[in-house]
mmCIF file of N, CA and C in Angstrom:
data_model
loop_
_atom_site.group_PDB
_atom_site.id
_atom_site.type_symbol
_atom_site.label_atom_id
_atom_site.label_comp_id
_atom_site.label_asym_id
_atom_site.label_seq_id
_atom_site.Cartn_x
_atom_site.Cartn_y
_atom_site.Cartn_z
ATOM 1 N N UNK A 1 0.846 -1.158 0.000
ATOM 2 C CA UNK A 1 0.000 0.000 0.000
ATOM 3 C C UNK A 1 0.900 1.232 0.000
ATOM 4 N N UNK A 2 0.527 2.176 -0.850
ATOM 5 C CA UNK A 2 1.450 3.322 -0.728
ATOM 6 C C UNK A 2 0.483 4.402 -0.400
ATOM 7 N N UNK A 3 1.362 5.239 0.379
ATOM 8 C CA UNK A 3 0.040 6.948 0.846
ATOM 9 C C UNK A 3 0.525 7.752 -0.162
ATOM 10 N N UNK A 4 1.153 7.580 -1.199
ATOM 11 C CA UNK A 4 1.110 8.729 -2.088
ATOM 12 C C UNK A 4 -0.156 8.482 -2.986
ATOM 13 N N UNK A 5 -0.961 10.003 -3.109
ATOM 14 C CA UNK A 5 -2.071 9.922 -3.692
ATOM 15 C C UNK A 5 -1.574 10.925 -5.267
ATOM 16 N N UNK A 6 -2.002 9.892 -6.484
ATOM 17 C CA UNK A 6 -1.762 10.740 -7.681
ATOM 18 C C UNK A 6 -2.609 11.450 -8.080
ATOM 19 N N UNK A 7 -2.224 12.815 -8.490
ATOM 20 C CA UNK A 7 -2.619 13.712 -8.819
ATOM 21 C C UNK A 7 -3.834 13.490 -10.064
ATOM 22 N N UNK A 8 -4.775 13.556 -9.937
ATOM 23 C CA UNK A 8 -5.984 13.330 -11.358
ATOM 24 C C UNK A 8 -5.714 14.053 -12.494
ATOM 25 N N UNK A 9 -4.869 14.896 -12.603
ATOM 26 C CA UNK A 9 -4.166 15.448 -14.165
ATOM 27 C C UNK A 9 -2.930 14.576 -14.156
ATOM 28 N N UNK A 10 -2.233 13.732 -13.638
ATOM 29 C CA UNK A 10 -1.169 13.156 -14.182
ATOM 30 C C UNK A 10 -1.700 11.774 -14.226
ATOM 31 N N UNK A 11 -2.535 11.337 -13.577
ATOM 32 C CA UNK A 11 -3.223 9.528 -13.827
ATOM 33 C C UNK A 11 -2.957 9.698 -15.513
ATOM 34 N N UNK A 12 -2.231 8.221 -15.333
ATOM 35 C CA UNK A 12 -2.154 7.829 -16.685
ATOM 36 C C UNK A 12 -3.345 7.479 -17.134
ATOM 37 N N UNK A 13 -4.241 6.287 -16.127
ATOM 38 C CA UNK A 13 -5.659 5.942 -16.369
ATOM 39 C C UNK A 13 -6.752 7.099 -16.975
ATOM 40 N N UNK A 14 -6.469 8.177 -16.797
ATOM 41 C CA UNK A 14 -7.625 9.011 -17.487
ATOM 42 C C UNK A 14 -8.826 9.645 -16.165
ATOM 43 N N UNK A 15 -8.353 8.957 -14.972
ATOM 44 C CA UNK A 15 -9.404 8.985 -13.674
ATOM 45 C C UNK A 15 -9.990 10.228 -13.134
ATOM 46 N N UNK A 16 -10.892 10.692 -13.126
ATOM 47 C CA UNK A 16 -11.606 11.974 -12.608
ATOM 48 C C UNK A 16 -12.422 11.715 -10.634
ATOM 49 N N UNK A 17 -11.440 12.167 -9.834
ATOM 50 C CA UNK A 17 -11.577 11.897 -8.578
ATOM 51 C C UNK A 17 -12.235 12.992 -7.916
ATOM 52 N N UNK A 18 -13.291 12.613 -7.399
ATOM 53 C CA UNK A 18 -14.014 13.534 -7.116
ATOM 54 C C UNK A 18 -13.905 14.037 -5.115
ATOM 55 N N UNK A 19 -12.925 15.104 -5.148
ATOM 56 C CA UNK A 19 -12.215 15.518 -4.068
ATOM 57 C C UNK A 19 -13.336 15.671 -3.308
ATOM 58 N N UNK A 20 -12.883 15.321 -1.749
ATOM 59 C CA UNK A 20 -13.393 15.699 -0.712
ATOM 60 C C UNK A 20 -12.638 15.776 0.891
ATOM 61 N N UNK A 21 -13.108 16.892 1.532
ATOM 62 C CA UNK A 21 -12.032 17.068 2.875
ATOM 63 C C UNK A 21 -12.766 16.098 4.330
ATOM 64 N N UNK A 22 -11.829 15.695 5.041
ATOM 65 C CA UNK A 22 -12.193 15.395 6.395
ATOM 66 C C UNK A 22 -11.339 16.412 7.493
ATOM 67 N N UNK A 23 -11.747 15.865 8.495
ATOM 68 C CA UNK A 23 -11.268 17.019 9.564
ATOM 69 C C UNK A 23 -10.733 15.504 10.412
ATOM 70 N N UNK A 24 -9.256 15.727 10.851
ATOM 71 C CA UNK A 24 -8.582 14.751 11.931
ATOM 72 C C UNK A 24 -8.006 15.400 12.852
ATOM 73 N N UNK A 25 -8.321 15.233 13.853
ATOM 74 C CA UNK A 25 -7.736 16.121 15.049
ATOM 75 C C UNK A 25 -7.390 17.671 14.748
ATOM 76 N N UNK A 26 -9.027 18.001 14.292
ATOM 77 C CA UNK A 26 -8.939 19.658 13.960
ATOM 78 C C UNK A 26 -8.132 19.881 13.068
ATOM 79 N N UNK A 27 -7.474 19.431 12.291
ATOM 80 C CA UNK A 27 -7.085 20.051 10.996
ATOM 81 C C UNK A 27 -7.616 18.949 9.779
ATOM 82 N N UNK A 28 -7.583 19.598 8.832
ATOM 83 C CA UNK A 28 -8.149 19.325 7.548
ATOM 84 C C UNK A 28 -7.429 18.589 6.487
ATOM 85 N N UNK A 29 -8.467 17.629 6.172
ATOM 86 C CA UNK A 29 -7.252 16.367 5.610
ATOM 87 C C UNK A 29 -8.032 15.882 4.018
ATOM 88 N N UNK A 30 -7.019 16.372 2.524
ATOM 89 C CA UNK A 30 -7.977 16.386 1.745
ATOM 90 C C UNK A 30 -8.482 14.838 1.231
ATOM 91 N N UNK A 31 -8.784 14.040 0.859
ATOM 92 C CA UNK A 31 -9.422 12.818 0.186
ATOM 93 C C UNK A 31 -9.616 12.691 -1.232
ATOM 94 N N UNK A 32 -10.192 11.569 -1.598
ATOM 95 C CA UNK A 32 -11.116 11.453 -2.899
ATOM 96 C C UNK A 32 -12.030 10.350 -2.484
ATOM 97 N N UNK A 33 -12.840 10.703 -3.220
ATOM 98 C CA UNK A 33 -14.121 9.615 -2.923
ATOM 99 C C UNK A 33 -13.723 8.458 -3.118
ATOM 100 N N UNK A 34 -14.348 7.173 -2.302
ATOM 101 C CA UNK A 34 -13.596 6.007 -2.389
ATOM 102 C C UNK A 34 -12.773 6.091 -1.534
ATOM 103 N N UNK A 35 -11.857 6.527 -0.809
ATOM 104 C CA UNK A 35 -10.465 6.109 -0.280
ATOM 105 C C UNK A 35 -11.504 6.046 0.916
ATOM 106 N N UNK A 36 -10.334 5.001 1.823
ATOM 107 C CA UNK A 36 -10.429 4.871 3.658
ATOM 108 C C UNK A 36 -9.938 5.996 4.073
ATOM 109 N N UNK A 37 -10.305 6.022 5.285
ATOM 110 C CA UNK A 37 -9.705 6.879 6.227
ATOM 111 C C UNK A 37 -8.244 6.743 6.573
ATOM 112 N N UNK A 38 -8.203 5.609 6.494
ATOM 113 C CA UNK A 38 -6.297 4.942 6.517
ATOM 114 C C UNK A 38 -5.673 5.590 5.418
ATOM 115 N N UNK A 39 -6.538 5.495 4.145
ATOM 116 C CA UNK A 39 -6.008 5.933 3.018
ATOM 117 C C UNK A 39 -5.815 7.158 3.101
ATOM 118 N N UNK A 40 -6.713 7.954 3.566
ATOM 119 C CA UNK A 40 -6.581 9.116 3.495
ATOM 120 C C UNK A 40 -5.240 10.011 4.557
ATOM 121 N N UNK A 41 -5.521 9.488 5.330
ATOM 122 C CA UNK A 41 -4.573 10.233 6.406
ATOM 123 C C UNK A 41 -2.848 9.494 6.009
ATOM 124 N N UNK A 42 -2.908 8.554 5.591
ATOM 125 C CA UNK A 42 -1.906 7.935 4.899
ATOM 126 C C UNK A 42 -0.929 8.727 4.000
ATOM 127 N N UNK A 43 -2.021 9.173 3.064
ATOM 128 C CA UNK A 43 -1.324 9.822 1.845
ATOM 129 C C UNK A 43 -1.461 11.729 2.643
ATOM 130 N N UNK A 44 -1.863 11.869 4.033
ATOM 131 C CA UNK A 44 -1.764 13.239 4.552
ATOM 132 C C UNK A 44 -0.012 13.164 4.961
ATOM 133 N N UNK A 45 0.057 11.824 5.215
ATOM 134 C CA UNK A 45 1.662 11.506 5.783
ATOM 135 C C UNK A 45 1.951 11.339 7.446
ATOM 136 N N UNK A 46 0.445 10.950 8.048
ATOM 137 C CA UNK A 46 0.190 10.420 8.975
ATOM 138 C C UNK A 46 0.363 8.884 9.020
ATOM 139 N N UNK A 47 1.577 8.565 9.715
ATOM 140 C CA UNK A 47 1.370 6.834 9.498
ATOM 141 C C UNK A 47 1.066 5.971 10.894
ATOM 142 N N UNK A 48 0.876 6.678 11.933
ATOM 143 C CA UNK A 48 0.298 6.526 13.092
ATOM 144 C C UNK A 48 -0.585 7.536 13.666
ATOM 145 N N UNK A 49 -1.348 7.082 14.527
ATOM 146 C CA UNK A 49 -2.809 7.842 14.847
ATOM 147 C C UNK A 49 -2.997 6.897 16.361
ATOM 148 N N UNK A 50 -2.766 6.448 16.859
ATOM 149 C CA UNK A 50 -3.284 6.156 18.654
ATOM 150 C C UNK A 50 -1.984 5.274 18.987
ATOM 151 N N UNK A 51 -2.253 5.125 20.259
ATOM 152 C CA UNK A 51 -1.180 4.147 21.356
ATOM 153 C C UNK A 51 -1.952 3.054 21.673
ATOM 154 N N UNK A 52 -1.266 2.067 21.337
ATOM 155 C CA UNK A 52 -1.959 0.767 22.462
ATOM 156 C C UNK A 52 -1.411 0.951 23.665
ATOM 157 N N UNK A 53 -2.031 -0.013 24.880
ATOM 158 C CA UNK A 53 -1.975 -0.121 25.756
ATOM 159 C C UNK A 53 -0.580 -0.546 26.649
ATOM 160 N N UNK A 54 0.740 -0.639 25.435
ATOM 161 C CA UNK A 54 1.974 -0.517 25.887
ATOM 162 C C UNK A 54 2.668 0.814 25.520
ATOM 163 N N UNK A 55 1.607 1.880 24.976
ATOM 164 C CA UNK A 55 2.366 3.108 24.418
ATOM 165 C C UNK A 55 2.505 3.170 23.144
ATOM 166 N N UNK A 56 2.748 1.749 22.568
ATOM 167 C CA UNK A 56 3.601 2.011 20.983
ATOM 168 C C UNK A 56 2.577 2.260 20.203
ATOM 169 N N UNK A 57 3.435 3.034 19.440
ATOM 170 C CA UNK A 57 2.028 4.071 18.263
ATOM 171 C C UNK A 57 1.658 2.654 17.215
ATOM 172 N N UNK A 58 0.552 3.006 17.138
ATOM 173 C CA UNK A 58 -0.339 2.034 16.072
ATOM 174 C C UNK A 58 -0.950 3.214 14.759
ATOM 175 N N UNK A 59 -0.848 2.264 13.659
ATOM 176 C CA UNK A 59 -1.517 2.717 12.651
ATOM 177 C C UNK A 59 -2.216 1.544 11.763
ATOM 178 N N UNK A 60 -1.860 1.942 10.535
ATOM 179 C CA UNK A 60 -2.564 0.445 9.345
ATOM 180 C C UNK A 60 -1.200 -0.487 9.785
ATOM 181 N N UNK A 61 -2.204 -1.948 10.086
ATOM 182 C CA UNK A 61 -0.854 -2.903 10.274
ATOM 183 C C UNK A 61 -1.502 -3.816 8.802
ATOM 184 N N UNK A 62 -2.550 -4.235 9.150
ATOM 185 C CA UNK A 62 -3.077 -5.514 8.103
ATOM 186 C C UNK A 62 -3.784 -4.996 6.874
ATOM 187 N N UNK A 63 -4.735 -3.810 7.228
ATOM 188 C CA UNK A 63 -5.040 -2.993 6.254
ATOM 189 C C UNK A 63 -6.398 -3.461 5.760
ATOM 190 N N UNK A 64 -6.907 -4.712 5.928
ATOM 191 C CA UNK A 64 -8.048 -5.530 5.987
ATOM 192 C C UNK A 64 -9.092 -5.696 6.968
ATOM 193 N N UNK A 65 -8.916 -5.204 7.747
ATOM 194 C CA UNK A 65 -9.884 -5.067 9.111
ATOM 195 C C UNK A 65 -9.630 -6.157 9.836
ATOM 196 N N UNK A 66 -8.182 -7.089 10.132
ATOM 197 C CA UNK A 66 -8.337 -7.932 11.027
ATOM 198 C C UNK A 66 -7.619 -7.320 12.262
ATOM 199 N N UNK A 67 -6.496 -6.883 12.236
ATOM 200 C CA UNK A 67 -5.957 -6.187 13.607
ATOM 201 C C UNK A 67 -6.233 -5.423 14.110
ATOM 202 N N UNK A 68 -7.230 -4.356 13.810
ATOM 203 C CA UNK A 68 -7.772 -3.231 14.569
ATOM 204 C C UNK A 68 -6.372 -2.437 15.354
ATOM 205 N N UNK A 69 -5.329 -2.437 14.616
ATOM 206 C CA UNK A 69 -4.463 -1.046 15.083
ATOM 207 C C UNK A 69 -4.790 -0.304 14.714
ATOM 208 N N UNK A 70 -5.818 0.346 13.552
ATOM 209 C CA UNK A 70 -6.186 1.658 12.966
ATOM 210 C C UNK A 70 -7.316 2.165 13.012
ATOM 211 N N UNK A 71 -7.824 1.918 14.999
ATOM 212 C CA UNK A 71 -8.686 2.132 15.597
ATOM 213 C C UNK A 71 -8.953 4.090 15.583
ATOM 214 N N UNK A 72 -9.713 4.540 15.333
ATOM 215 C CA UNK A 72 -10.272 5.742 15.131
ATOM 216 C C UNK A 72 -11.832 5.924 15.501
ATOM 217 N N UNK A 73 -12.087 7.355 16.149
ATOM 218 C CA UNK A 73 -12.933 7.613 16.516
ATOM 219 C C UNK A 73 -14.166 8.645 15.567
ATOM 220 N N UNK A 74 -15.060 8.310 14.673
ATOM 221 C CA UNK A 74 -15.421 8.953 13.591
ATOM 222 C C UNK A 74 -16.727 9.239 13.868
ATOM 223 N N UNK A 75 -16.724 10.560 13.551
ATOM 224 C CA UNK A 75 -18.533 11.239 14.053
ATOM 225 C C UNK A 75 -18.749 10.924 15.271
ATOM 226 N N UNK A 76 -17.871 10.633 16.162
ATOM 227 C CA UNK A 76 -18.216 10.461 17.407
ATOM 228 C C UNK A 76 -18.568 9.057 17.985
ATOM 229 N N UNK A 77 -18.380 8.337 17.055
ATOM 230 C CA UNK A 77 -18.699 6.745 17.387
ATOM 231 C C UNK A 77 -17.153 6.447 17.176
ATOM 232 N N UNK A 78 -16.835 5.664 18.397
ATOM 233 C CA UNK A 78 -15.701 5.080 18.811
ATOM 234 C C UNK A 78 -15.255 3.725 18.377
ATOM 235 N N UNK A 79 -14.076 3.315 17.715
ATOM 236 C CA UNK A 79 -13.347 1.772 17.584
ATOM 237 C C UNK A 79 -13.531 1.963 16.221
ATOM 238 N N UNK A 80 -13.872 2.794 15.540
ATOM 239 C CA UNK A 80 -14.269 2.829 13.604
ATOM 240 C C UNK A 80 -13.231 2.075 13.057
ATOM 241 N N UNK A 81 -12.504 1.231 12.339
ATOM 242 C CA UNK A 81 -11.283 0.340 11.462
ATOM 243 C C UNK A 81 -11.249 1.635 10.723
ATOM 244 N N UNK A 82 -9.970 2.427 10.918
ATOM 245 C CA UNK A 82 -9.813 3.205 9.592
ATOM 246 C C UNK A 82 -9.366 2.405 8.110
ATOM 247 N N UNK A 83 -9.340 1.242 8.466
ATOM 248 C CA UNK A 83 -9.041 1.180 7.016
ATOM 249 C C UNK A 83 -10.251 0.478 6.210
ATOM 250 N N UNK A 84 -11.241 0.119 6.963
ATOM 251 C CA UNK A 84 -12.451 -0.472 6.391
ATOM 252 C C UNK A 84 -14.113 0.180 6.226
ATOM 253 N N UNK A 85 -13.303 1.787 6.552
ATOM 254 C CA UNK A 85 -14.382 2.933 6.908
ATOM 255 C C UNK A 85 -14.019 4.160 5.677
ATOM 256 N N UNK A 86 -15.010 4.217 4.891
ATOM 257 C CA UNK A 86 -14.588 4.669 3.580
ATOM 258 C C UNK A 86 -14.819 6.541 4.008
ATOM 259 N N UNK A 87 -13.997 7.532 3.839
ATOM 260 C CA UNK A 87 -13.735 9.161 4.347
ATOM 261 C C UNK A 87 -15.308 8.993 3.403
ATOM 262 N N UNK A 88 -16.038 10.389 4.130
ATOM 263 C CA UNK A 88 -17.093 11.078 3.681
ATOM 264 C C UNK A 88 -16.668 12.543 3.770
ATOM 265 N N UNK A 89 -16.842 13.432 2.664
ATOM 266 C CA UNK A 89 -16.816 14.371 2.804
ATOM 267 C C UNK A 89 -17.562 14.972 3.820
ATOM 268 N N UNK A 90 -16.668 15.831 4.877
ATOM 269 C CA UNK A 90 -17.178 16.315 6.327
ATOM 270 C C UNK A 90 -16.975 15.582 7.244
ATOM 271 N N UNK A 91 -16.441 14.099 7.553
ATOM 272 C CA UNK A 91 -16.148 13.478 8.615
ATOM 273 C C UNK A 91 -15.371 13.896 9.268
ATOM 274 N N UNK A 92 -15.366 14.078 10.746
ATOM 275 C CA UNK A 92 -14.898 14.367 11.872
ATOM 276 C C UNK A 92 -14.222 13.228 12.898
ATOM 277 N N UNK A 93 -12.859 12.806 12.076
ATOM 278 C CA UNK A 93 -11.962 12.024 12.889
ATOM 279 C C UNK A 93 -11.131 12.752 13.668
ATOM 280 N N UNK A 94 -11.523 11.993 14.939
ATOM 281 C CA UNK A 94 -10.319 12.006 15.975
ATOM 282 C C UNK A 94 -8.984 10.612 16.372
ATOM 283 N N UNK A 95 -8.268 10.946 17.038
ATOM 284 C CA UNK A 95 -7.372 9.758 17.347
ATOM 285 C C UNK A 95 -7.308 9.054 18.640
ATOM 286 N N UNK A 96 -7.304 8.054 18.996
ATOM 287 C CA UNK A 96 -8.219 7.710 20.264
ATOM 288 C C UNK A 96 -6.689 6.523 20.664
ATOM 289 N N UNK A 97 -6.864 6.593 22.100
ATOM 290 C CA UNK A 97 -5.690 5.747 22.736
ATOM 291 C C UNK A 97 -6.060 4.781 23.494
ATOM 292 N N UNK A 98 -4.896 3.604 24.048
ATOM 293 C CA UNK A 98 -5.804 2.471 24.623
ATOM 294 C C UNK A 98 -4.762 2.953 25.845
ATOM 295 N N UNK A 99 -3.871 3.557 25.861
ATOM 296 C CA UNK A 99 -2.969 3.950 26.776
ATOM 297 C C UNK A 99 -3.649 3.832 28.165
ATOM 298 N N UNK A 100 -3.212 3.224 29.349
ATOM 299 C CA UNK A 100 -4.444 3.534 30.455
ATOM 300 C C UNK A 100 -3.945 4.388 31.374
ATOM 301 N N UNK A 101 -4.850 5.065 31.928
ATOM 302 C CA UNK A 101 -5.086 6.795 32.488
ATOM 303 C C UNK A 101 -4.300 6.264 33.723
ATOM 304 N N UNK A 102 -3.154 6.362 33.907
ATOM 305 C CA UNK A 102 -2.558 5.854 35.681
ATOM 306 C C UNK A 102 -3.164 6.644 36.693
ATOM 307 N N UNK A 103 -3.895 7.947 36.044
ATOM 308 C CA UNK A 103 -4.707 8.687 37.316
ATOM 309 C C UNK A 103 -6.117 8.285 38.100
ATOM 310 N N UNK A 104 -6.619 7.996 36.891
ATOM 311 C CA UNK A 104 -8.014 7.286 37.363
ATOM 312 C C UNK A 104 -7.556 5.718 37.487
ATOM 313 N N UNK A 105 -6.731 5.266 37.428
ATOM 314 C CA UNK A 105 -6.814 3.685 37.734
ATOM 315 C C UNK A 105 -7.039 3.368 39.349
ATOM 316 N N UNK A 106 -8.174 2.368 39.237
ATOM 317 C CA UNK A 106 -8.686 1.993 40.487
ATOM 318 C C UNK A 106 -7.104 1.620 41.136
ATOM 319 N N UNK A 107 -6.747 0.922 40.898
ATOM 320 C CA UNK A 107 -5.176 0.666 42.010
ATOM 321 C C UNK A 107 -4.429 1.906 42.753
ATOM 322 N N UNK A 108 -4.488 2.902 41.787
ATOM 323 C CA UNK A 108 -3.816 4.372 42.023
ATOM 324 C C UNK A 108 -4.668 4.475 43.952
ATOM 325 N N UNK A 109 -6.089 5.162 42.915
ATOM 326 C CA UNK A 109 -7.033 5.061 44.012
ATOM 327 C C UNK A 109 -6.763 4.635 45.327
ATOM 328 N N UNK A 110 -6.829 3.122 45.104
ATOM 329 C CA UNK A 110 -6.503 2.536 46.970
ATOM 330 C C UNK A 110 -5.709 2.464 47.317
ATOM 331 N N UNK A 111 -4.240 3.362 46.854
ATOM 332 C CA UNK A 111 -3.425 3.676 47.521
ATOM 333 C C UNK A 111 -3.002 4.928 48.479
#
């Protein structure tokens, strides 16, 4: 998979892509119809977007929707597969972590 997205005047294919923007963590991320959200933020030159629960940054690992590292939070509904969740013009992605809060952890607490 590559995030470089070609330009629709240089496609050799002849392809007419019909542009559209999303919004990822408040800034503006352009698309074309059809692409994932993986795709999209991909070819923004974002190649990670959350932490698992050991810290290490996750992004597209499988790219198929089986590993869920490219967990994203879209329109407000949480765990979205960015790579099996096709950008809509106007979607409102955020980046969401599995990192756990050492402040609120009940253990913290009863100490």
């Amino acid at each position: 998979m590559t995030p470089r997205l070609v330009r629709a005047e240089s496609d050799a294919s002849g392809r007419r892509d019909r542009p559209l923007r999303i919004v990822v963590d408040g800034e503006p991320v352009d698309a074309i119809a059809g692409q994932s959200i993986a795709g999209a933020m991909l070819a923004a030159d974002r190649v990670a977007w959350r932490r698992g629960p050991s810290g290490a940054a996750r992004g597209v690992f499988c790219g198929i929707g089986v590993c869920f590292d490219c967990l994203v939070t879209v329109n407000a509904v949480r765990d979205v597969r960015a790579c099996r969740r096709r950008a809509r013009d106007g979607d409102v992605v955020t980046t969401q972590s599995r990192v756990p809060d050492r402040a609120k952890s009940p253990r913290t607490e009863e100490r």
